[in-house]
């Protein structure tokens, strides 16, 4: 028996749930918790009966000795440099974590440090990969790019000149090349390029390194209004969702379009959200049809579908955790869910948002930069709901100060900052209070 234990691979033991439960039951009997052990044995139909044993404690002790090495291997996949790793940590990983205290500030401690206005409803927002720029898009068809450091400086110097795109002004570019509402924005992962999708059925690529830029240097033409876009982590491809159920994959150099060769793999309703996994193995999509689909990023085929992911309600947003192990989703049922890919199940439901229960408009659930908190704007009250990402405990609400529904919310990838875009024509840049000063 001893040699069998030593030769068994740990991952095989963990996958074998029956073995795991039998170890737990035997340990409970061994520790004197016979009532709990008997109840669990009945629940999992343990047959033959389990005898008292201290084996689980021994296995756990040995496993913990190797846990640090396994976690380091997992973190290396993220391609974070040591400074990034120190600043934002490894992110959420329930495989390794038990009790973890949060080091990042609660979202309720953020405050507005800058507000920019469009001439129509503000419907899209994005952060650059380094967190130094934000972009906002509007139903007036315009796009603004703003400098984060200038917005923070502006918060200290209210009396400075407010000329648009003047010296030191936060708005560094204003782009006009769409004919209808800008619905989605995405910065290129490693080049000074901003991609924008619109109801005019076009995706535009802007080179914002040029100070005089107003128009796109490349246009991707589609036949449906664009709803969502996501760059491949290497930047050569763009995956796109539209009002059609069929997901498109574009080569941004040749503008060649690819779709999955199996029609049954596609959604049955318009695509609402799409995102690549950070290591580019997969991408994930959601739809008005109520499903979430996981796609192989190489073969462009659907490999898993979560039907009725939000009990039949439209799924509004999907995004990966940094380690690619989890998907965070939100639906018009005002629920936020964390899905584990290895087991294809919902691990955590974040509840309590949505004073009216249902949402009229689509919005996003997101992680903060450390993945310690989950954030979701409540439509009826225009306040921000937040939860501890690991145990789903509700945090203090934050009034977002908008006079209309929040149509887009995005968090900085590396600092305590986020952006809210609203139908009140405004985009608000939020930052952690105690870093701003008096």
Coordinates of C-alpha atoms in Angstrom, one line a residue:
X1 CA 0.0 0.0 0.0
X2 CA 2.8 2.4 0.9
X3 CA 4.6 1.9 -2.4
X4 CA 1.4 2.4 -4.3
X5 CA 0.9 5.7 -2.5
X6 CA 4.4 7.0 -3.3
X7 CA 4.2 6.1 -7.0
X8 CA 0.8 7.7 -7.7
X9 CA 0.9 11.0 -9.4
X10 CA -0.6 13.8 -7.3
X11 CA -2.7 15.2 -10.1
X12 CA -4.2 11.7 -10.7
X13 CA -5.1 11.5 -7.0
X14 CA -6.8 14.9 -7.1
X15 CA -8.7 14.1 -10.3
X16 CA -10.0 10.9 -8.6
X17 CA -12.8 12.5 -6.5
X18 CA -13.9 9.2 -4.9
X19 CA -10.4 8.7 -3.5
X20 CA -10.3 12.2 -2.3
X21 CA -13.6 11.9 -0.5
X22 CA -12.6 8.6 1.1
X23 CA -9.4 10.2 2.4
X24 CA -11.5 13.1 3.9
X25 CA -13.9 10.6 5.5
X26 CA -11.1 8.5 7.0
X27 CA -9.4 11.6 8.4
X28 CA -12.6 12.9 10.0
X29 CA -13.1 9.5 11.7
X30 CA -9.5 9.5 12.8
X31 CA -9.9 13.0 14.3
X32 CA -13.0 12.0 16.2
X33 CA -15.6 13.8 13.9
X34 CA -17.6 10.6 13.4
X35 CA -21.0 12.3 12.9
X36 CA -19.7 14.5 10.1
X37 CA -17.7 11.6 8.6
X38 CA -20.8 9.4 8.5
X39 CA -22.9 12.1 6.9
X40 CA -20.3 12.7 4.2
X41 CA -20.0 9.0 3.6
X42 CA -23.8 8.8 3.1
X43 CA -23.7 11.8 0.7
X44 CA -21.0 10.4 -1.5
X45 CA -22.1 6.8 -1.2
X46 CA -18.7 5.6 0.2
X47 CA -18.5 1.8 -0.4
X48 CA -16.8 -0.1 1.2
X49 CA -17.0 1.8 4.5
X50 CA -13.9 3.9 5.3
X51 CA -11.7 3.1 8.3
X52 CA -10.1 5.8 10.5
X53 CA -6.8 7.0 8.9
X54 CA -4.3 9.9 9.2
X55 CA -3.2 9.5 5.6
X56 CA -4.8 12.7 4.4
X57 CA -2.8 14.8 6.9
X58 CA 0.3 13.1 5.6
X59 CA -0.5 13.7 2.0
X60 CA -1.3 17.3 2.6
X61 CA 1.9 17.9 4.5
X62 CA 3.9 16.5 1.7
X63 CA 2.0 18.4 -0.9
X64 CA 2.5 21.7 0.8
X65 CA 6.2 21.2 0.6
X66 CA 6.0 21.2 -3.2
X67 CA 3.2 23.8 -3.5
X68 CA 5.5 26.8 -3.8
X69 CA 7.3 25.3 -6.8
X70 CA 4.1 24.4 -8.5
X71 CA 2.7 28.0 -8.0
X72 CA 6.0 29.5 -9.4
X73 CA 5.6 27.4 -12.5
X74 CA 2.0 28.6 -12.9
X75 CA 3.0 32.2 -12.5
X76 CA 5.7 31.9 -15.2
X77 CA 3.1 31.3 -17.8
X78 CA 1.8 34.8 -17.2
X79 CA 5.0 36.3 -18.7
X80 CA 5.0 39.0 -16.0
X81 CA 8.4 40.6 -15.3
X82 CA 9.5 40.7 -11.6
X83 CA 8.4 44.3 -11.1
X84 CA 4.9 43.6 -12.4
X85 CA 4.7 40.4 -10.3
X86 CA 5.6 42.4 -7.2
X87 CA 3.1 45.2 -8.0
X88 CA 0.0 43.2 -9.0
X89 CA 0.7 39.7 -7.7
X90 CA -0.1 36.4 -9.4
X91 CA -3.9 37.0 -9.5
X92 CA -6.7 34.7 -8.4
X93 CA -5.8 31.0 -8.2
X94 CA -8.2 29.0 -6.1
X95 CA -6.1 25.8 -6.7
X96 CA -3.5 27.1 -4.4
X97 CA -5.2 29.7 -2.2
X98 CA -7.2 29.2 1.0
X99 CA -7.2 32.3 3.2
X100 CA -5.7 35.3 1.4
X101 CA -5.8 38.9 2.8
X102 CA -6.4 41.6 0.2
X103 CA -3.5 44.1 -0.4
X104 CA -5.2 46.3 -3.0
X105 CA -7.6 49.1 -2.0
X106 CA -11.3 48.4 -2.0
X107 CA -13.0 49.9 -5.1
X108 CA -15.1 52.1 -2.7
X109 CA -11.9 54.0 -1.9
X110 CA -11.5 55.3 -5.5
X111 CA -12.6 58.7 -6.4
X112 CA -13.1 60.6 -9.7
X113 CA -10.1 62.6 -10.7
X114 CA -11.0 63.6 -14.2
X115 CA -14.2 63.8 -16.3
X116 CA -14.3 64.0 -20.1
X117 CA -17.4 64.7 -22.2
X118 CA -18.6 63.6 -25.6
X119 CA -21.5 65.1 -27.6
X120 CA -23.4 61.9 -27.3
X121 CA -23.7 58.9 -25.0
X122 CA -20.3 57.4 -24.1
X123 CA -20.5 53.7 -24.9
X124 CA -16.9 52.3 -25.0
X125 CA -13.7 52.5 -23.0
X126 CA -10.3 50.8 -23.0
X127 CA -6.9 51.0 -21.2
X128 CA -3.6 50.6 -23.0
X129 CA -1.5 47.5 -21.9
X130 CA 0.9 49.6 -19.9
X131 CA -2.0 51.5 -18.2
X132 CA -0.7 54.9 -19.4
X133 CA -3.5 55.7 -21.8
X134 CA -7.3 55.4 -21.9
X135 CA -9.6 55.6 -24.9
X136 CA -13.3 56.5 -24.9
X137 CA -15.9 56.1 -27.7
X138 CA -19.3 57.7 -28.2
X139 CA -22.5 57.5 -30.0
X140 CA -21.4 60.8 -31.6
X141 CA -18.9 58.6 -33.6
X142 CA -15.9 60.2 -32.0
X143 CA -13.0 58.7 -30.0
X144 CA -10.8 60.3 -27.5
X145 CA -7.4 59.1 -26.2
X146 CA -6.3 60.5 -22.8
X147 CA -3.0 60.5 -21.0
X148 CA -3.3 59.0 -17.4
X149 CA -0.4 61.0 -15.9
X150 CA -1.9 64.3 -17.3
X151 CA -5.3 63.4 -15.8
X152 CA -3.7 62.9 -12.4
X153 CA -1.7 66.1 -12.8
X154 CA -4.9 68.0 -13.8
X155 CA -6.6 66.8 -10.5
X156 CA -3.9 68.8 -8.6
X157 CA -4.0 71.9 -10.9
X158 CA -7.7 72.9 -11.4
X159 CA -6.6 76.4 -12.6
X160 CA -4.6 75.2 -15.6
X161 CA -5.7 76.0 -19.2
X162 CA -8.4 73.7 -20.6
X163 CA -7.8 74.0 -24.3
X164 CA -8.5 70.7 -26.0
X165 CA -5.3 68.8 -26.8
X166 CA -3.2 71.8 -25.7
X167 CA 0.1 71.5 -23.9
X168 CA -0.4 69.3 -20.9
X169 CA -4.1 68.6 -21.6
X170 CA -5.2 65.0 -20.8
X171 CA -6.9 64.6 -24.2
X172 CA -4.0 63.9 -26.6
X173 CA -5.9 62.7 -29.6
X174 CA -9.5 63.0 -30.9
X175 CA -10.3 60.6 -33.8
X176 CA -13.1 61.0 -36.3
X177 CA -13.5 58.2 -38.8
X178 CA -16.7 56.4 -38.0
X179 CA -20.1 57.3 -39.3
X180 CA -22.1 55.8 -36.4
X181 CA -21.8 54.9 -32.7
X182 CA -18.4 53.6 -31.5
X183 CA -19.3 50.3 -29.7
X184 CA -15.9 48.9 -28.7
X185 CA -12.3 49.8 -28.3
X186 CA -9.1 47.8 -27.9
X187 CA -5.4 48.8 -27.8
X188 CA -2.9 46.7 -29.7
X189 CA -0.8 44.6 -27.3
X190 CA 2.6 45.9 -28.4
X191 CA 2.2 48.7 -31.0
X192 CA 0.8 52.3 -30.8
X193 CA -2.5 51.2 -32.5
X194 CA -6.0 51.6 -31.3
X195 CA -8.8 49.5 -32.9
X196 CA -12.4 50.6 -32.8
X197 CA -15.6 48.9 -33.7
X198 CA -18.8 50.7 -34.7
X199 CA -22.4 50.3 -35.7
X200 CA -21.3 51.4 -39.1
X201 CA -20.0 47.8 -39.6
X202 CA -16.4 48.9 -39.7
X203 CA -13.3 48.3 -37.5
X204 CA -10.8 51.1 -37.8
X205 CA -7.1 50.9 -36.9
X206 CA -5.5 54.2 -35.8
X207 CA -1.8 54.9 -35.4
X208 CA -1.9 57.2 -32.4
X209 CA 1.9 57.8 -32.4
X210 CA 1.2 60.4 -35.0
X211 CA 0.2 63.7 -33.4
X212 CA -1.9 64.8 -36.4
X213 CA -3.8 61.5 -36.8
X214 CA -7.6 61.9 -37.3
X215 CA -8.3 59.0 -39.7
X216 CA -7.6 55.3 -39.6
X217 CA -4.7 53.9 -41.6
X218 CA -6.6 50.6 -42.1
X219 CA -10.3 49.7 -42.2
X220 CA -11.8 46.2 -41.8
X221 CA -15.2 46.1 -43.5
X222 CA -18.0 43.8 -42.3
X223 CA -21.7 43.5 -43.1
X224 CA -22.9 43.6 -39.5
X225 CA -22.6 46.2 -36.7
X226 CA -19.6 45.4 -34.6
X227 CA -20.3 44.6 -30.9
X228 CA -16.9 43.5 -29.5
X229 CA -13.3 43.0 -30.5
X230 CA -10.2 41.4 -28.9
X231 CA -6.5 41.4 -30.1
X232 CA -4.5 38.2 -30.1
X233 CA -1.8 38.6 -27.4
X234 CA 0.8 38.8 -30.2
X235 CA -1.2 41.4 -32.1
X236 CA -1.4 39.8 -35.6
X237 CA -5.0 38.7 -35.3
X238 CA -8.3 40.3 -34.2
X239 CA -11.3 38.3 -33.1
X240 CA -14.6 40.0 -33.6
X241 CA -18.3 39.7 -32.5
X242 CA -21.1 41.3 -34.4
X243 CA -24.9 41.3 -34.5
X244 CA -24.5 38.1 -36.4
X245 CA -24.0 34.8 -34.4
X246 CA -20.9 34.0 -36.4
X247 CA -17.6 34.9 -34.9
X248 CA -15.0 36.4 -37.3
X249 CA -11.2 36.1 -37.0
X250 CA -9.3 38.7 -39.0
X251 CA -5.6 38.8 -39.9
X252 CA -4.9 42.5 -39.4
X253 CA -2.1 42.5 -41.9
X254 CA -3.9 41.0 -44.9
X255 CA -7.5 41.7 -43.6
X256 CA -8.3 38.1 -44.5
X257 CA -11.4 36.8 -42.6
X258 CA -11.7 33.3 -41.1
X259 CA -14.7 31.6 -39.5
X260 CA -15.2 28.2 -38.0
X261 CA -15.9 25.6 -40.6
X262 CA -18.6 24.0 -38.4
X263 CA -21.8 26.1 -38.4
X264 CA -23.1 24.1 -35.4
X265 CA -20.2 25.5 -33.3
X266 CA -21.5 29.1 -33.6
X267 CA -23.9 31.0 -31.3
X268 CA -27.5 31.3 -32.2
X269 CA -27.8 35.0 -31.3
X270 CA -25.7 38.2 -31.6
X271 CA -22.3 38.1 -29.9
X272 CA -22.0 40.4 -26.9
X273 CA -18.5 40.0 -25.6
X274 CA -15.2 38.3 -26.8
X275 CA -11.8 38.0 -25.2
X276 CA -8.5 36.2 -25.7
X277 CA -6.9 34.2 -23.0
X278 CA -3.6 35.9 -22.0
X279 CA -1.4 33.0 -23.3
X280 CA -3.5 32.8 -26.5
X281 CA -4.5 29.2 -26.1
X282 CA -8.2 30.1 -26.2
X283 CA -10.7 32.8 -26.6
X284 CA -14.1 33.1 -25.0
X285 CA -17.4 34.6 -26.3
X286 CA -20.8 35.3 -24.9
X287 CA -24.1 35.9 -26.7
X288 CA -27.7 37.1 -26.4
X289 CA -28.6 33.5 -26.8
X290 CA -27.6 33.0 -23.1
X291 CA -24.5 30.9 -23.7
X292 CA -20.8 31.2 -23.2
X293 CA -18.4 29.4 -25.6
X294 CA -14.8 28.5 -25.2
X295 CA -12.8 28.4 -28.5
X296 CA -9.5 26.8 -29.4
X297 CA -7.4 29.8 -30.6
X298 CA -5.4 27.7 -33.1
X299 CA -8.2 25.6 -34.8
X300 CA -10.8 28.4 -34.4
X301 CA -13.3 25.7 -33.2
X302 CA -15.6 25.7 -30.2
X303 CA -14.4 23.2 -27.5
X304 CA -16.9 23.9 -24.7
X305 CA -20.3 25.6 -24.3
X306 CA -21.9 26.7 -21.1
X307 CA -25.6 26.7 -22.1
X308 CA -28.0 29.0 -20.1
X309 CA -24.9 30.3 -18.2
X310 CA -27.1 32.9 -16.5
X311 CA -30.3 30.9 -16.3
X312 CA -31.4 31.9 -19.8
X313 CA -30.7 35.6 -19.5
X314 CA -28.5 37.3 -22.0
X315 CA -24.8 37.0 -21.1
X316 CA -23.3 40.5 -21.2
X317 CA -19.6 40.1 -20.6
X318 CA -16.9 37.4 -20.4
X319 CA -13.2 37.8 -19.5
X320 CA -10.4 35.5 -18.5
X321 CA -8.4 35.6 -15.3
X322 CA -4.7 36.3 -15.9
X323 CA -3.7 32.6 -15.4
X324 CA -6.4 31.4 -17.9
X325 CA -8.0 29.1 -15.4
X326 CA -11.2 31.0 -14.9
X327 CA -13.8 33.0 -16.8
X328 CA -15.7 35.9 -15.2
X329 CA -19.1 36.5 -16.7
X330 CA -22.0 38.8 -16.1
X331 CA -25.6 38.6 -17.3
X332 CA -28.8 40.7 -17.6
X333 CA -29.9 38.8 -14.5
X334 CA -27.5 41.1 -12.6
X335 CA -25.4 38.0 -11.5
X336 CA -21.7 37.7 -11.8
X337 CA -20.2 34.2 -12.0
X338 CA -16.7 32.7 -11.9
X339 CA -16.3 29.6 -14.0
X340 CA -13.5 27.0 -13.7
X341 CA -12.4 25.7 -17.1
X342 CA -10.9 22.5 -15.8
X343 CA -14.2 21.3 -14.3
X344 CA -16.6 23.3 -16.6
X345 CA -18.6 24.6 -13.7
X346 CA -19.5 27.8 -11.9
X347 CA -17.3 28.0 -8.8
X348 CA -18.6 31.3 -7.3
X349 CA -21.7 33.4 -7.9
X350 CA -21.4 37.0 -6.8
X351 CA -24.9 38.1 -5.7
X352 CA -26.6 41.2 -4.4
X353 CA -26.2 43.5 -7.4
X354 CA -29.3 44.8 -9.3
X355 CA -31.9 46.5 -7.1
X356 CA -34.5 45.6 -9.7
X357 CA -33.2 42.1 -10.4
X358 CA -32.9 42.6 -14.2
X359 CA -30.8 44.9 -16.3
X360 CA -32.0 46.7 -19.4
X361 CA -28.6 47.5 -20.8
X362 CA -25.5 45.4 -21.3
X363 CA -22.5 46.1 -19.0
X364 CA -19.4 44.4 -17.8
X365 CA -18.1 42.5 -14.8
X366 CA -14.4 42.9 -14.3
X367 CA -11.5 42.1 -11.9
X368 CA -9.4 44.9 -10.4
X369 CA -5.7 44.9 -11.3
X370 CA -4.7 42.3 -8.6
X371 CA -7.8 40.1 -9.2
X372 CA -8.6 40.5 -5.5
X373 CA -12.0 42.2 -6.2
X374 CA -14.8 41.7 -8.7
X375 CA -16.6 44.8 -9.8
X376 CA -20.0 45.3 -11.5
X377 CA -22.0 48.6 -11.9
X378 CA -25.7 48.5 -10.8
X379 CA -27.8 50.0 -13.5
X380 CA -30.7 51.3 -11.4
X381 CA -28.6 53.1 -8.8
X382 CA -25.5 53.9 -10.9
X383 CA -23.4 52.6 -8.0
X384 CA -20.5 50.2 -8.1
X385 CA -20.9 46.8 -6.5
X386 CA -17.8 45.0 -5.5
X387 CA -17.0 41.6 -3.9
X388 CA -14.0 39.8 -2.6
X389 CA -13.1 37.7 -5.6
X390 CA -12.2 34.6 -3.6
X391 CA -15.1 34.4 -1.1
X392 CA -17.8 36.6 -2.7
X393 CA -18.2 38.8 0.4
X394 CA -19.9 42.1 -0.5
X395 CA -17.9 45.3 -0.2
X396 CA -19.0 48.8 0.4
X397 CA -20.9 50.4 -2.5
X398 CA -19.4 53.3 -4.5
X399 CA -21.6 56.0 -6.0
X400 CA -20.4 56.5 -9.6
X401 CA -21.9 59.9 -10.0
X402 CA -23.3 59.4 -13.5
X403 CA -26.8 60.6 -14.5
X404 CA -27.4 57.6 -16.8
X405 CA -26.6 53.9 -17.1
X406 CA -22.9 52.8 -17.1
X407 CA -22.4 51.3 -20.6
X408 CA -18.7 50.5 -20.2
X409 CA -16.4 49.9 -17.3
X410 CA -12.7 48.9 -17.6
X411 CA -9.9 48.6 -15.0
X412 CA -6.3 49.5 -15.4
X413 CA -4.1 46.4 -15.9
X414 CA -1.5 47.5 -13.4
X415 CA -2.7 50.2 -11.0
X416 CA -5.7 51.2 -8.8
X417 CA -7.6 53.0 -11.5
X418 CA -10.7 52.4 -13.6
X419 CA -12.9 54.1 -16.2
X420 CA -16.7 54.4 -16.4
X421 CA -18.5 55.4 -19.5
X422 CA -22.2 56.5 -19.4
X423 CA -25.2 57.5 -21.4
X424 CA -24.9 60.9 -19.7
X425 CA -22.2 61.7 -22.4
X426 CA -19.4 61.5 -19.8
X427 CA -16.5 59.2 -19.0
X428 CA -15.1 59.3 -15.5
X429 CA -11.5 58.4 -14.6
X430 CA -11.3 56.9 -11.1
X431 CA -8.2 56.6 -8.9
X432 CA -7.3 55.5 -5.4
X433 CA -7.9 58.3 -2.9
X434 CA -4.8 58.3 -0.8
X435 CA -2.4 58.5 -3.8
X436 CA -4.0 61.8 -5.0
X437 CA -3.2 64.0 -2.0
X438 CA -5.1 67.0 -0.8

